[in-house]
CSV table of C-alpha atoms in Angstrom, one decimal:
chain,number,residue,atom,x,y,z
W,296,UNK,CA,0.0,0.0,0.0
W,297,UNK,CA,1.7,3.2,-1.0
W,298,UNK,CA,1.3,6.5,0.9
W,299,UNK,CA,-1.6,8.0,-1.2
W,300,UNK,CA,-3.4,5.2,-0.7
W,301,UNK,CA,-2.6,5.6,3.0
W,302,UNK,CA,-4.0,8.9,3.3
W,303,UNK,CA,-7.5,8.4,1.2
W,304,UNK,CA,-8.4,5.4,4.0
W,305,UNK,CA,-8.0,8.1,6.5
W,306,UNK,CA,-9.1,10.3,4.8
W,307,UNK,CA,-12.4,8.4,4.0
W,308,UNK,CA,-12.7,6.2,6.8
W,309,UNK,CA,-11.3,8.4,9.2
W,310,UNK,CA,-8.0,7.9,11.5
W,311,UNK,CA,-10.3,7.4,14.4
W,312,UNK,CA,-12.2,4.7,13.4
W,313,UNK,CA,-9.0,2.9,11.8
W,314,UNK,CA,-6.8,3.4,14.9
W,315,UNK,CA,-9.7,1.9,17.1
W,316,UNK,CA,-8.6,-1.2,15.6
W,317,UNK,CA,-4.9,-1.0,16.1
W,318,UNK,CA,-3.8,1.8,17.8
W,319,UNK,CA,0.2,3.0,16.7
W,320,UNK,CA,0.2,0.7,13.9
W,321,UNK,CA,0.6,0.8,10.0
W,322,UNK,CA,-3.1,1.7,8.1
W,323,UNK,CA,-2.4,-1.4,6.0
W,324,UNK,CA,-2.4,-3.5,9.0
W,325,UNK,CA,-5.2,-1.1,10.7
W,326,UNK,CA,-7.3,-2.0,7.5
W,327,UNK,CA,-7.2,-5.2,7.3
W,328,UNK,CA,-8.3,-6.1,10.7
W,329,UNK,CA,-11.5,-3.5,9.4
W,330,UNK,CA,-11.9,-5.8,6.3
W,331,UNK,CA,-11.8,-9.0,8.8
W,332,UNK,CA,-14.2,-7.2,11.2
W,333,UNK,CA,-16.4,-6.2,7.8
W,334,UNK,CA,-16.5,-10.2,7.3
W,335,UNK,CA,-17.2,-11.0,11.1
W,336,UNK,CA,-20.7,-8.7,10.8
W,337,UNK,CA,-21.2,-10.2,7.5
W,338,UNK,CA,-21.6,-13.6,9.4
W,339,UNK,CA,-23.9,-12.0,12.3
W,340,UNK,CA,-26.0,-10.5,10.1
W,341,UNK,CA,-28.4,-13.3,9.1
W,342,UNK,CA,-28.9,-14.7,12.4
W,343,UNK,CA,-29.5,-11.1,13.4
W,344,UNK,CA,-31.9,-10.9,11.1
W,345,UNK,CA,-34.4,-13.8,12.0
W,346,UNK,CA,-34.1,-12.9,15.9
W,347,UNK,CA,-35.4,-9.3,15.3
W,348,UNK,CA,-38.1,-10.7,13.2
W,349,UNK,CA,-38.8,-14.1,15.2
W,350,UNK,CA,-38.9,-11.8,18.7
W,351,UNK,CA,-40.9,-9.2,17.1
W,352,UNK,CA,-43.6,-11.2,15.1
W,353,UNK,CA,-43.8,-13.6,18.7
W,354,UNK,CA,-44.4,-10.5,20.8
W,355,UNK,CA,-47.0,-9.1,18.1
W,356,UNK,CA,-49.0,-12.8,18.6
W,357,UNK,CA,-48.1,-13.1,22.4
W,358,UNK,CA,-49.7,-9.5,23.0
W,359,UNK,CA,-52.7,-9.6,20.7
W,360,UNK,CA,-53.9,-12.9,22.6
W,361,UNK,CA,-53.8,-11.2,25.8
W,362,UNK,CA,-55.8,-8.5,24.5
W,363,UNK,CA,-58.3,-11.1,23.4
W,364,UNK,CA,-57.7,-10.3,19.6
W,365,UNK,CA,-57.6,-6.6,19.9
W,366,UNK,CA,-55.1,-4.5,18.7
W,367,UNK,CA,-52.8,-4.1,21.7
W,368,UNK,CA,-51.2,-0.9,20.3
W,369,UNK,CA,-54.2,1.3,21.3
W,370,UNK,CA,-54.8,-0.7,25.0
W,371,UNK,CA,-51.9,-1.7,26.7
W,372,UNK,CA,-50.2,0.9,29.2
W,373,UNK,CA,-46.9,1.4,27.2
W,374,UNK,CA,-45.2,4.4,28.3
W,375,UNK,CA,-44.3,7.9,26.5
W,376,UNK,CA,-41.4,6.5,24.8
W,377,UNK,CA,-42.6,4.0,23.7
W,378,UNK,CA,-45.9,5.6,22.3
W,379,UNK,CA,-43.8,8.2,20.7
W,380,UNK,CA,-42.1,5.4,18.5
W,381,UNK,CA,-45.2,4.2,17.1
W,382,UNK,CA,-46.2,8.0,16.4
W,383,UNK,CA,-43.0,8.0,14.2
W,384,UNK,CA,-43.7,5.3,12.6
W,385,UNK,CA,-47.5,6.2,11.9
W,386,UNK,CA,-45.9,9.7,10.4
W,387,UNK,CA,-43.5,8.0,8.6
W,388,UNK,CA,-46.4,5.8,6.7
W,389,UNK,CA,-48.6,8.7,6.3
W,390,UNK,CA,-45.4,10.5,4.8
W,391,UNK,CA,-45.2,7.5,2.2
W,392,UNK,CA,-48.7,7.6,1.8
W,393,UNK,CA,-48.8,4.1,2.9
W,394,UNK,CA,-51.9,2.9,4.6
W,395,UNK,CA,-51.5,2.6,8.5
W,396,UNK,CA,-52.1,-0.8,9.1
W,397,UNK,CA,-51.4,-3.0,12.5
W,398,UNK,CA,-48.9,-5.1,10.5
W,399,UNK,CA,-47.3,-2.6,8.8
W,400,UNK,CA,-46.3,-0.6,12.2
W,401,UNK,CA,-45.4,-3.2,13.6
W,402,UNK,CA,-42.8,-4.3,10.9
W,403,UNK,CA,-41.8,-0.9,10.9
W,404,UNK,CA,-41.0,-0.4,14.7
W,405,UNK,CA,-37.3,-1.2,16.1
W,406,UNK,CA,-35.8,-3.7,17.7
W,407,UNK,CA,-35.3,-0.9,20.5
W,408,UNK,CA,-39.1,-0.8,20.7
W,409,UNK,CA,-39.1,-4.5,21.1
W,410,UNK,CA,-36.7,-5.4,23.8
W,411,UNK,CA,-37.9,-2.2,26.1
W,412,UNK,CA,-41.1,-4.4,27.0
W,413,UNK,CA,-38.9,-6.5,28.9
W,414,UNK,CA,-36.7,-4.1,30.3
W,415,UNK,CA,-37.5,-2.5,34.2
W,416,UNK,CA,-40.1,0.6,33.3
W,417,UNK,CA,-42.5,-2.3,32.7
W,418,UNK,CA,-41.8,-4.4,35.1
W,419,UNK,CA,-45.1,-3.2,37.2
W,420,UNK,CA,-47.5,-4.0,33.6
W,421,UNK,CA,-48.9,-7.4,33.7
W,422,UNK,CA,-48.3,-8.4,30.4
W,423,UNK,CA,-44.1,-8.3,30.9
W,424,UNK,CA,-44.7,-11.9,32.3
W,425,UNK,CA,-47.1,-12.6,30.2
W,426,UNK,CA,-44.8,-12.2,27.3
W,427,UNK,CA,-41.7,-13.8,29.5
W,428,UNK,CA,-44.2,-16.7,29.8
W,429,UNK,CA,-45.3,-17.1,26.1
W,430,UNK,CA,-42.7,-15.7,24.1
W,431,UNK,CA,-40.0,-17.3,25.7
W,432,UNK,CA,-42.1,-20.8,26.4
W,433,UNK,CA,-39.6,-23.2,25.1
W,434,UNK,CA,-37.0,-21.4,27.6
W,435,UNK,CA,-35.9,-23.8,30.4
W,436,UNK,CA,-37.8,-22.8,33.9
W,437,UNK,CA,-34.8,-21.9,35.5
W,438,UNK,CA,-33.7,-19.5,33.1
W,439,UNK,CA,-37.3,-18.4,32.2
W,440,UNK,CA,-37.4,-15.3,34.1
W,441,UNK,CA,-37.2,-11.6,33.2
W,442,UNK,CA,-33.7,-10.6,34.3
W,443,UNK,CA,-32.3,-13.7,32.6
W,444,UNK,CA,-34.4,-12.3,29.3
W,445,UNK,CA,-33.1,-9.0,29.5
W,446,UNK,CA,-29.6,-9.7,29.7
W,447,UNK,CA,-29.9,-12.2,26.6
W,448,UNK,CA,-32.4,-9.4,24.7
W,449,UNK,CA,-30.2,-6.4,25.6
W,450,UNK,CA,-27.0,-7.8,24.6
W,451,UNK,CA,-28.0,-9.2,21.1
W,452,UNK,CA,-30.0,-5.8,21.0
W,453,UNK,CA,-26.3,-4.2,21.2
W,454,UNK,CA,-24.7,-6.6,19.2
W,455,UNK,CA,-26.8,-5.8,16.7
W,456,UNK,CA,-26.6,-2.1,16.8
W,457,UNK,CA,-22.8,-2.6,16.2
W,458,UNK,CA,-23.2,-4.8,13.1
W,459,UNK,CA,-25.8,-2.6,11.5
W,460,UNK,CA,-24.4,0.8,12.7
W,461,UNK,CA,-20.8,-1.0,10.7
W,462,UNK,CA,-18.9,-0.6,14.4
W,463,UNK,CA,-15.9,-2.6,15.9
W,464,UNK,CA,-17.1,-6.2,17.1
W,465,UNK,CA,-14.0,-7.9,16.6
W,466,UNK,CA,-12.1,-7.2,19.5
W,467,UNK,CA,-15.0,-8.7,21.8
W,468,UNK,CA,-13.7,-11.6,23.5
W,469,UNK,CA,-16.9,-13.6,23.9
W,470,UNK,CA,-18.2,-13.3,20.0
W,471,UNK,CA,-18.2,-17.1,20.0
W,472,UNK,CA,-20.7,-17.3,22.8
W,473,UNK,CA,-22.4,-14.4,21.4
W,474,UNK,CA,-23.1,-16.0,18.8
W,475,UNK,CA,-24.5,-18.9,20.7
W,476,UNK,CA,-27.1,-16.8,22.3
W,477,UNK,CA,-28.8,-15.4,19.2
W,478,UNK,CA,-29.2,-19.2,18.6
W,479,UNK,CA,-30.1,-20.1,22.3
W,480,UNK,CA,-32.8,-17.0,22.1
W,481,UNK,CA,-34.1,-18.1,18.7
W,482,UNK,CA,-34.5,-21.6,20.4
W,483,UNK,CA,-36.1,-20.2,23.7
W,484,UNK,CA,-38.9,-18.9,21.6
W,485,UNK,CA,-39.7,-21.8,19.1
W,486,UNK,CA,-37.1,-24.9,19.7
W,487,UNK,CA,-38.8,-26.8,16.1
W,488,UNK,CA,-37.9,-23.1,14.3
W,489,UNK,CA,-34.5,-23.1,15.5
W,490,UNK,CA,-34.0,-26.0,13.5
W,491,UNK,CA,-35.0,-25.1,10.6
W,492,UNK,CA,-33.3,-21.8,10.0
């Protein structure tokens, strides 16, 4: 790699992000731990992918059966943060000139959205262990309770953040295990899906 080359990687990538990879070192070597990081995301990525839309589209069925059918959007007690998420997304739709439809909001909303119904502002709300309970029901007893949920949930939730946000996930120590626990979630909420995907 000659020196021009050099400078347009940080120029264009910038000589923070590439020195967060090896701080001191050459930009060739900096780079191609980037590339190898590039390739590690490439491999989360698909097993990202069906968690956010298996926990999502589970929580969706979970919630609208404990409504009895109705669309638990408009009745449960979520809070202002929530409920200003699902405004986006309605103005967003409306912006598109896309009809707002229950699906269509709910394929829309993040997997933020999704993992803060397990996390502590709802732990008072009935239907947290509800969903615990039913979305997780193929999650051993022992390890089917909400603290155990949330610390699987929040760190794929980060994980995932990294890959898509293109951010440094190589130099975790435990990406093997993480790994694992997409699976492990995936299989806590349907065990007979898990094996097919």
């Amino acid at each position: 790699m000659n020196s021009k080359q050099k400078i347009e990687l940080q120029k264009y990538f910038s000589r923070q992000r590439l020195e967060s990879y090896l701080p001191n070192k050459s930009v060739s070597k900096q780079f191609q731990l980037y590339r190898k990081n590039i390739k590690l995301c490439k491999m989360f990525y698909t097993k990202l992918h069906y968690f956010e839309i298996i926990l999502r589209n589970a929580i969706d069925s979970v919630l609208t059966t404990y409504v009895n059918g109705a669309d638990w959007i408009n009745i449960l007690p979520l809070d202002k943060d929530s409920l200003h998420k699902i405004t986006e997304v309605k103005n967003r739709l409306s912006k598109q000139n896309k009809q707002i439809t229950h699906d269509r909001i709910i394929s829309e909303l993040t997997l933020g959205f999704w993992t803060t119904l397990f996390s502590k502002r709802y732990t008072q709300c009935k239907f947290q262990s509800f969903l615990v309970k039913r979305v997780f029901k193929d999650c051993p007893k022992k390890q089917r309770n909400i603290k155990n949920i949330q610390i699987y949930i929040n760190d794929i939730r980060d994980l995932r953040n990294r890959v898509c946000h293109y951010e440094k996930i190589i130099h975790f120590s435990d990406i093997n295990q993480k790994y694992k626990n997409i699976q492990i979630c995936i299989s806590w909420i349907s065990k007979d899906l898990c094996k097919i995907i």
